[in-house]
PDB file of C-alpha atoms in Angstrom:
ATOM      1  CA  ALA L  81      -2.415  -0.301  23.364  1.00  0.00           C
ATOM      2  CA  PHE L  82      -5.708   1.633  23.065  1.00  0.00           C
ATOM      3  CA  VAL L  83      -8.149  -0.582  21.136  1.00  0.00           C
ATOM      4  CA  GLU L  84      -8.845  -4.282  21.530  1.00  0.00           C
ATOM      5  CA  VAL L  85      -8.287  -5.684  18.019  1.00  0.00           C
ATOM      6  CA  PRO L  86      -9.950  -9.108  17.528  1.00  0.00           C
ATOM      7  CA  LEU L  87      -7.071 -10.578  15.498  1.00  0.00           C
ATOM      8  CA  ASP L  88      -8.076 -14.203  16.089  1.00  0.00           C
ATOM      9  CA  GLU L  89     -11.520 -13.459  14.641  1.00  0.00           C
ATOM     10  CA  LEU L  90     -10.236 -11.322  11.749  1.00  0.00           C
ATOM     11  CA  LEU L  91      -7.704 -13.985  10.726  1.00  0.00           C
ATOM     12  CA  SER L  92      -9.968 -17.001  11.250  1.00  0.00           C
ATOM     13  CA  LYS L  93     -11.103 -19.354   8.497  1.00  0.00           C
ATOM     14  CA  GLU L  94     -14.697 -18.693   9.577  1.00  0.00           C
ATOM     15  CA  ALA L  95     -14.376 -14.939   8.992  1.00  0.00           C
ATOM     16  CA  ALA L  96     -12.759 -15.577   5.610  1.00  0.00           C
ATOM     17  CA  ALA L  97     -15.638 -17.885   4.667  1.00  0.00           C
ATOM     18  CA  ARG L  98     -18.212 -15.219   5.598  1.00  0.00           C
ATOM     19  CA  VAL L  99     -16.416 -12.631   3.471  1.00  0.00           C
ATOM     20  CA  ALA L 100     -16.202 -15.086   0.569  1.00  0.00           C
ATOM     21  CA  ASP L 101     -19.954 -15.738   0.868  1.00  0.00           C
ATOM     22  CA  ASP L 102     -20.620 -11.975   0.761  1.00  0.00           C
ATOM     23  CA  ILE L 103     -18.497 -11.642  -2.372  1.00  0.00           C
ATOM     24  CA  ARG L 104     -20.233 -14.555  -4.104  1.00  0.00           C
ATOM     25  CA  ALA L 105     -23.633 -13.113  -3.167  1.00  0.00           C
ATOM     26  CA  GLY L 106     -22.683  -9.739  -4.674  1.00  0.00           C
ATOM     27  CA  ARG L 107     -22.985  -7.841  -1.373  1.00  0.00           C
ATOM     28  CA  ARG L 108     -21.033  -4.591  -1.312  1.00  0.00           C
ATOM     29  CA  HIS L 109     -19.811  -2.574   1.634  1.00  0.00           C
ATOM     30  CA  ARG L 110     -19.748   1.176   1.113  1.00  0.00           C
ATOM     31  CA  VAL L 111     -16.488   3.036   1.759  1.00  0.00           C
ATOM     32  CA  GLU L 112     -16.955   6.577   0.521  1.00  0.00           C
ATOM     33  CA  ARG L 113     -13.968   8.285  -1.021  1.00  0.00           C
ATOM     34  CA  VAL L 114     -12.928  11.538   0.636  1.00  0.00           C
ATOM     35  CA  ASN L 115     -11.688  14.341  -1.622  1.00  0.00           C
ATOM     36  CA  PRO L 116     -11.542  12.406  -4.915  1.00  0.00           C
ATOM     37  CA  GLY L 117      -9.907  15.362  -6.647  1.00  0.00           C
ATOM     38  CA  ALA L 118      -6.806  15.318  -4.448  1.00  0.00           C
ATOM     39  CA  PRO L 119      -3.487  15.252  -6.332  1.00  0.00           C
ATOM     40  CA  VAL L 120      -1.109  12.318  -6.067  1.00  0.00           C
ATOM     41  CA  PRO L 121       0.862  12.850  -2.825  1.00  0.00           C
ATOM     42  CA  SER L 122       4.555  13.604  -3.282  1.00  0.00           C
ATOM     43  CA  ASP L 123       5.715  14.055   0.308  1.00  0.00           C
ATOM     44  CA  THR L 124       6.977  10.524   1.007  1.00  0.00           C
ATOM     45  CA  THR L 125      10.370   8.982   0.278  1.00  0.00           C
ATOM     46  CA  HIS L 126      11.245   5.296   0.330  1.00  0.00           C
ATOM     47  CA  LEU L 127      14.667   3.602   0.292  1.00  0.00           C
ATOM     48  CA  SER L 128      15.316  -0.109  -0.233  1.00  0.00           C
ATOM     49  CA  VAL L 129      19.004  -0.874   0.385  1.00  0.00           C
ATOM     50  CA  VAL L 130      21.137  -4.037   0.390  1.00  0.00           C
ATOM     51  CA  ASP L 131      24.889  -3.752   0.911  1.00  0.00           C
ATOM     52  CA  GLY L 132      27.757  -6.049  -0.046  1.00  0.00           C
ATOM     53  CA  ASP L 133      27.553  -7.920   3.254  1.00  0.00           C
ATOM     54  CA  GLY L 134      23.847  -8.632   2.887  1.00  0.00           C
ATOM     55  CA  ASN L 135      22.640  -6.058   5.395  1.00  0.00           C
ATOM     56  CA  CYS L 136      19.179  -4.782   4.431  1.00  0.00           C
ATOM     57  CA  VAL L 137      17.213  -1.620   5.117  1.00  0.00           C
ATOM     58  CA  SER L 138      13.668  -0.772   4.063  1.00  0.00           C
ATOM     59  CA  MET L 139      12.750   2.760   5.165  1.00  0.00           C
ATOM     60  CA  THR L 140       9.728   4.927   4.398  1.00  0.00           C
ATOM     61  CA  HIS L 141       9.867   8.552   5.511  1.00  0.00           C
ATOM     62  CA  SER L 142       6.585  10.424   5.136  1.00  0.00           C
ATOM     63  CA  LEU L 143       6.193  14.158   5.552  1.00  0.00           C
ATOM     64  CA  ALA L 144       2.412  14.061   4.952  1.00  0.00           C
ATOM     65  CA  MET L 145       1.835  17.713   5.847  1.00  0.00           C
ATOM     66  CA  PRO L 146       5.427  18.989   6.256  1.00  0.00           C
ATOM     67  CA  SER L 147       6.013  20.866   9.503  1.00  0.00           C
ATOM     68  CA  GLY L 148       8.651  23.156   8.006  1.00  0.00           C
ATOM     69  CA  VAL L 149      10.957  22.315  10.933  1.00  0.00           C
ATOM     70  CA  ILE L 150      14.524  21.069  10.355  1.00  0.00           C
ATOM     71  CA  THR L 151      16.982  20.375  13.178  1.00  0.00           C
ATOM     72  CA  PRO L 152      20.218  22.192  12.255  1.00  0.00           C
ATOM     73  CA  GLY L 153      22.677  19.765  10.684  1.00  0.00           C
ATOM     74  CA  MET L 154      20.129  16.969  10.232  1.00  0.00           C
ATOM     75  CA  GLY L 155      18.876  17.889   6.757  1.00  0.00           C
ATOM     76  CA  PHE L 156      15.286  16.612   6.814  1.00  0.00           C
ATOM     77  CA  PHE L 157      11.843  17.969   7.693  1.00  0.00           C
ATOM     78  CA  TYR L 158       9.807  16.601  10.563  1.00  0.00           C
ATOM     79  CA  ASN L 159       6.381  15.487   9.423  1.00  0.00           C
ATOM     80  CA  GLY L 160       3.108  17.049  10.513  1.00  0.00           C
ATOM     81  CA  CYS L 161       0.972  13.902  10.482  1.00  0.00           C
ATOM     82  CA  MET L 162      -1.392  14.994  13.257  1.00  0.00           C
ATOM     83  CA  GLY L 163      -3.827  15.622  10.388  1.00  0.00           C
ATOM     84  CA  VAL L 164      -4.556  11.902   9.980  1.00  0.00           C
ATOM     85  CA  PHE L 165      -6.001  11.541  13.489  1.00  0.00           C
ATOM     86  CA  ASP L 166      -9.787  11.577  13.840  1.00  0.00           C
ATOM     87  CA  PRO L 167     -10.741  14.959  15.384  1.00  0.00           C
ATOM     88  CA  ARG L 168     -13.815  13.397  17.010  1.00  0.00           C
ATOM     89  CA  PRO L 169     -13.175  12.105  20.553  1.00  0.00           C
ATOM     90  CA  GLY L 170     -13.808   8.550  21.671  1.00  0.00           C
ATOM     91  CA  ARG L 171     -12.925   6.776  18.420  1.00  0.00           C
ATOM     92  CA  ALA L 172     -10.128   4.363  17.582  1.00  0.00           C
ATOM     93  CA  GLY L 173      -8.327   7.036  15.565  1.00  0.00           C
ATOM     94  CA  SER L 174      -8.933   9.957  17.949  1.00  0.00           C
ATOM     95  CA  ILE L 175      -6.039  12.055  19.241  1.00  0.00           C
ATOM     96  CA  GLN L 176      -4.762  10.776  22.585  1.00  0.00           C
ATOM     97  CA  PRO L 177      -1.425  11.068  24.420  1.00  0.00           C
ATOM     98  CA  GLY L 178       0.989   8.298  23.506  1.00  0.00           C
ATOM     99  CA  LYS L 179      -1.086   7.063  20.573  1.00  0.00           C
ATOM    100  CA  SER L 180       0.513   6.323  17.201  1.00  0.00           C
ATOM    101  CA  ARG L 181      -1.139   7.733  14.124  1.00  0.00           C
ATOM    102  CA  PHE L 182      -2.608   5.703  11.288  1.00  0.00           C
ATOM    103  CA  THR L 183      -0.224   5.034   8.421  1.00  0.00           C
ATOM    104  CA  SER L 184      -0.297   2.943   5.278  1.00  0.00           C
ATOM    105  CA  SER L 185       3.508   2.843   5.126  1.00  0.00           C
ATOM    106  CA  CYS L 186       4.752  -0.747   5.046  1.00  0.00           C
ATOM    107  CA  PRO L 187       8.516  -0.978   4.556  1.00  0.00           C
ATOM    108  CA  SER L 188       9.053  -4.715   4.257  1.00  0.00           C
ATOM    109  CA  ILE L 189      11.731  -7.405   4.211  1.00  0.00           C
ATOM    110  CA  VAL L 190      10.640 -10.914   3.164  1.00  0.00           C
ATOM    111  CA  PHE L 191      12.674 -13.864   4.456  1.00  0.00           C
ATOM    112  CA  GLY L 192      12.922 -17.218   2.682  1.00  0.00           C
ATOM    113  CA  LYS L 193      12.666 -20.684   4.197  1.00  0.00           C
ATOM    114  CA  GLU L 194      16.360 -20.658   5.033  1.00  0.00           C
ATOM    115  CA  GLY L 195      15.870 -17.540   7.144  1.00  0.00           C
ATOM    116  CA  ARG L 196      17.756 -15.194   4.830  1.00  0.00           C
ATOM    117  CA  PRO L 197      16.242 -12.042   3.307  1.00  0.00           C
ATOM    118  CA  GLU L 198      15.075 -12.423  -0.288  1.00  0.00           C
ATOM    119  CA  ILE L 199      12.958  -9.311  -0.996  1.00  0.00           C
ATOM    120  CA  VAL L 200      13.441  -5.770   0.319  1.00  0.00           C
ATOM    121  CA  LEU L 201      10.748  -3.316  -0.730  1.00  0.00           C
ATOM    122  CA  GLY L 202       8.396  -0.473   0.106  1.00  0.00           C
ATOM    123  CA  ALA L 203       6.865   2.569  -1.542  1.00  0.00           C
ATOM    124  CA  PRO L 204       5.680   6.139  -1.332  1.00  0.00           C
ATOM    125  CA  GLY L 205       2.103   6.741  -2.472  1.00  0.00           C
ATOM    126  CA  GLY L 206      -0.192   7.777   0.383  1.00  0.00           C
ATOM    127  CA  THR L 207      -3.090   5.441   1.124  1.00  0.00           C
ATOM    128  CA  GLN L 208      -2.195   3.290  -1.898  1.00  0.00           C
ATOM    129  CA  ILE L 209       1.197   2.211  -0.561  1.00  0.00           C
ATOM    130  CA  ALA L 210      -0.083  -1.064   0.895  1.00  0.00           C
ATOM    131  CA  MET L 211      -1.916  -1.943  -2.336  1.00  0.00           C
ATOM    132  CA  GLY L 212       1.222  -1.377  -4.417  1.00  0.00           C
ATOM    133  CA  VAL L 213       3.518  -3.350  -2.113  1.00  0.00           C
ATOM    134  CA  LEU L 214       0.989  -6.197  -1.825  1.00  0.00           C
ATOM    135  CA  GLN L 215       0.617  -6.555  -5.589  1.00  0.00           C
ATOM    136  CA  VAL L 216       4.375  -6.615  -6.177  1.00  0.00           C
ATOM    137  CA  LEU L 217       4.753  -9.316  -3.508  1.00  0.00           C
ATOM    138  CA  LEU L 218       1.916 -11.366  -5.034  1.00  0.00           C
ATOM    139  CA  ASN L 219       3.527 -10.997  -8.459  1.00  0.00           C
ATOM    140  CA  MET L 220       6.804 -12.373  -7.092  1.00  0.00           C
ATOM    141  CA  ILE L 221       5.625 -15.022  -4.621  1.00  0.00           C
ATOM    142  CA  ASP L 222       2.523 -16.353  -6.384  1.00  0.00           C
ATOM    143  CA  HIS L 223       3.383 -15.660 -10.022  1.00  0.00           C
ATOM    144  CA  GLY L 224       7.153 -16.175  -9.995  1.00  0.00           C
ATOM    145  CA  MET L 225       8.070 -12.763 -11.429  1.00  0.00           C
ATOM    146  CA  GLY L 226      11.446 -11.134 -10.889  1.00  0.00           C
ATOM    147  CA  MET L 227      11.638  -7.748  -9.198  1.00  0.00           C
ATOM    148  CA  GLN L 228      11.717  -5.669 -12.393  1.00  0.00           C
ATOM    149  CA  GLU L 229       8.764  -7.512 -13.936  1.00  0.00           C
ATOM    150  CA  ALA L 230       6.788  -7.448 -10.682  1.00  0.00           C
ATOM    151  CA  VAL L 231       7.230  -3.690 -10.180  1.00  0.00           C
ATOM    152  CA  SER L 232       6.527  -2.923 -13.845  1.00  0.00           C
ATOM    153  CA  ALA L 233       3.248  -4.872 -14.016  1.00  0.00           C
ATOM    154  CA  PRO L 234       0.064  -2.711 -14.040  1.00  0.00           C
ATOM    155  CA  ARG L 235      -1.579  -2.212 -10.638  1.00  0.00           C
ATOM    156  CA  PHE L 236      -4.983  -1.264  -9.267  1.00  0.00           C
ATOM    157  CA  SER L 237      -6.260   0.030  -5.948  1.00  0.00           C
ATOM    158  CA  SER L 238      -9.640  -0.567  -4.316  1.00  0.00           C
ATOM    159  CA  THR L 239      -9.488   1.310  -1.016  1.00  0.00           C
ATOM    160  CA  SER L 240     -12.976   2.806  -1.460  1.00  0.00           C
ATOM    161  CA  ASN L 241     -16.121   2.350  -3.572  1.00  0.00           C
ATOM    162  CA  SER L 242     -14.096   3.753  -6.463  1.00  0.00           C
ATOM    163  CA  ILE L 243     -11.402   1.665  -8.158  1.00  0.00           C
ATOM    164  CA  ASP L 244      -8.138   3.222  -9.342  1.00  0.00           C
ATOM    165  CA  VAL L 245      -6.400   1.471 -12.231  1.00  0.00           C
ATOM    166  CA  CYS L 246      -3.088   1.953 -13.956  1.00  0.00           C
ATOM    167  CA  ASN L 247      -3.511   3.365 -17.464  1.00  0.00           C
ATOM    168  CA  ARG L 248      -2.024   0.167 -18.957  1.00  0.00           C
ATOM    169  CA  ILE L 249      -4.934  -1.997 -17.769  1.00  0.00           C
ATOM    170  CA  PRO L 250      -7.057  -2.647 -20.891  1.00  0.00           C
ATOM    171  CA  ARG L 251     -10.257  -0.625 -21.188  1.00  0.00           C
ATOM    172  CA  GLN L 252     -12.270  -3.776 -21.837  1.00  0.00           C
ATOM    173  CA  VAL L 253     -11.480  -4.795 -18.251  1.00  0.00           C
ATOM    174  CA  THR L 254     -12.623  -1.491 -16.759  1.00  0.00           C
ATOM    175  CA  ARG L 255     -15.729  -1.342 -18.970  1.00  0.00           C
ATOM    176  CA  THR L 256     -16.842  -4.637 -17.401  1.00  0.00           C
ATOM    177  CA  LEU L 257     -16.399  -3.144 -13.922  1.00  0.00           C
ATOM    178  CA  GLN L 258     -18.259   0.022 -14.885  1.00  0.00           C
ATOM    179  CA  ALA L 259     -21.111  -2.007 -16.360  1.00  0.00           C
ATOM    180  CA  ASP L 260     -21.380  -3.723 -12.968  1.00  0.00           C
ATOM    181  CA  GLY L 261     -21.852  -0.347 -11.288  1.00  0.00           C
ATOM    182  CA  TYR L 262     -18.317   0.444 -10.120  1.00  0.00           C
ATOM    183  CA  GLU L 263     -16.757   3.889 -10.478  1.00  0.00           C
ATOM    184  CA  VAL L 264     -13.332   3.596 -12.103  1.00  0.00           C
ATOM    185  CA  PHE L 265     -10.579   6.214 -12.105  1.00  0.00           C
ATOM    186  CA  ARG L 266      -7.976   5.673 -14.819  1.00  0.00           C
ATOM    187  CA  ASN L 267      -4.578   6.856 -13.613  1.00  0.00           C
ATOM    188  CA  PRO L 268      -2.714   8.752 -16.368  1.00  0.00           C
ATOM    189  CA  TYR L 269       0.643   7.707 -14.905  1.00  0.00           C
ATOM    190  CA  ASN L 270       2.111   4.217 -14.918  1.00  0.00           C
ATOM    191  CA  TYR L 271       3.475   3.662 -11.416  1.00  0.00           C
ATOM    192  CA  THR L 272       1.622   5.956  -9.023  1.00  0.00           C
ATOM    193  CA  ILE L 273      -0.392   3.233  -7.279  1.00  0.00           C
ATOM    194  CA  GLY L 274       2.402   2.790  -4.804  1.00  0.00           C
ATOM    195  CA  TRP L 275       5.718   3.821  -6.378  1.00  0.00           C
ATOM    196  CA  VAL L 276       7.303   0.561  -5.312  1.00  0.00           C
ATOM    197  CA  HIS L 277      11.097   0.453  -4.839  1.00  0.00           C
ATOM    198  CA  GLY L 278      12.494  -3.033  -4.369  1.00  0.00           C
ATOM    199  CA  VAL L 279      15.604  -5.212  -4.338  1.00  0.00           C
ATOM    200  CA  GLN L 280      15.526  -8.980  -4.888  1.00  0.00           C
ATOM    201  CA  ILE L 281      18.384 -11.044  -3.480  1.00  0.00           C
ATOM    202  CA  GLY L 282      18.958 -14.092  -5.656  1.00  0.00           C
ATOM    203  CA  ALA L 283      20.011 -17.524  -4.375  1.00  0.00           C
ATOM    204  CA  ASP L 284      23.473 -16.751  -5.768  1.00  0.00           C
ATOM    205  CA  GLY L 285      23.591 -13.483  -3.813  1.00  0.00           C
ATOM    206  CA  ARG L 286      23.165 -11.335  -6.914  1.00  0.00           C
ATOM    207  CA  LEU L 287      20.900  -8.287  -6.535  1.00  0.00           C
ATOM    208  CA  HIS L 288      18.049  -7.372  -8.876  1.00  0.00           C
ATOM    209  CA  GLY L 289      16.291  -3.996  -8.525  1.00  0.00           C
TER     210      GLY L 289
END
C-alpha cells in the first residue's frame, strides 16, 4: 500500500540467475548485525492446532516490547511493536498512519495437491522465525522427513554477515566457514533458531507433532 515492490523482477528467473552468478563469483553483500549481544527474545508465543474435524490454526502472537496493557477479562498483553519502525522519515519502514510494521512472523499452513492441509507450523524466535520455519519445511518437502525429525534437525541462520548455528552442527563445518572469512556464532541451545511448533497431517488423517 505504501511502497511499490517489484515482485515480478524479484521472482524472475533472470534475477535468480544474477544472484547465482554473484554467489559463484564469491561476491558478498554486507548486512551489518545490530546489537549482537542481545539475548534470545522470549516475548512471542506460537500455537499450531489441528482438531478432530481437521480444522487448522497457525497463530503467532508477538509482544516484542510488551505494552503492559491488558483489557479486563481478555488475559493477554497488547504488544508495543512501534519499536521496529524506522524512526527516519521517508523510508519504506518509516512510521506512517495506516502502515503495518515489519514482522518476521510466518504462521503457515501447507496444502497438498488434493487441496487439503498437510503441515501446520510456525515459531517464536524474533528475526530468526522465518529461517527456522523455512528449514523445517525444506526438511519435510525436499528431504522427506516427518515432523519430529524435521523440527529436531540442527538449524542455522544467516540474516546478517554473521552466521548463527545450532550447537549440534559439527565444528569442522563452522571452521570451514570461519576460514573463508565468515563470523560464526555457535548457539548454546538446540532449538532457538526459530522454536518451530508443527503438526503434520498424514494421508490417513493421523497427526504427528
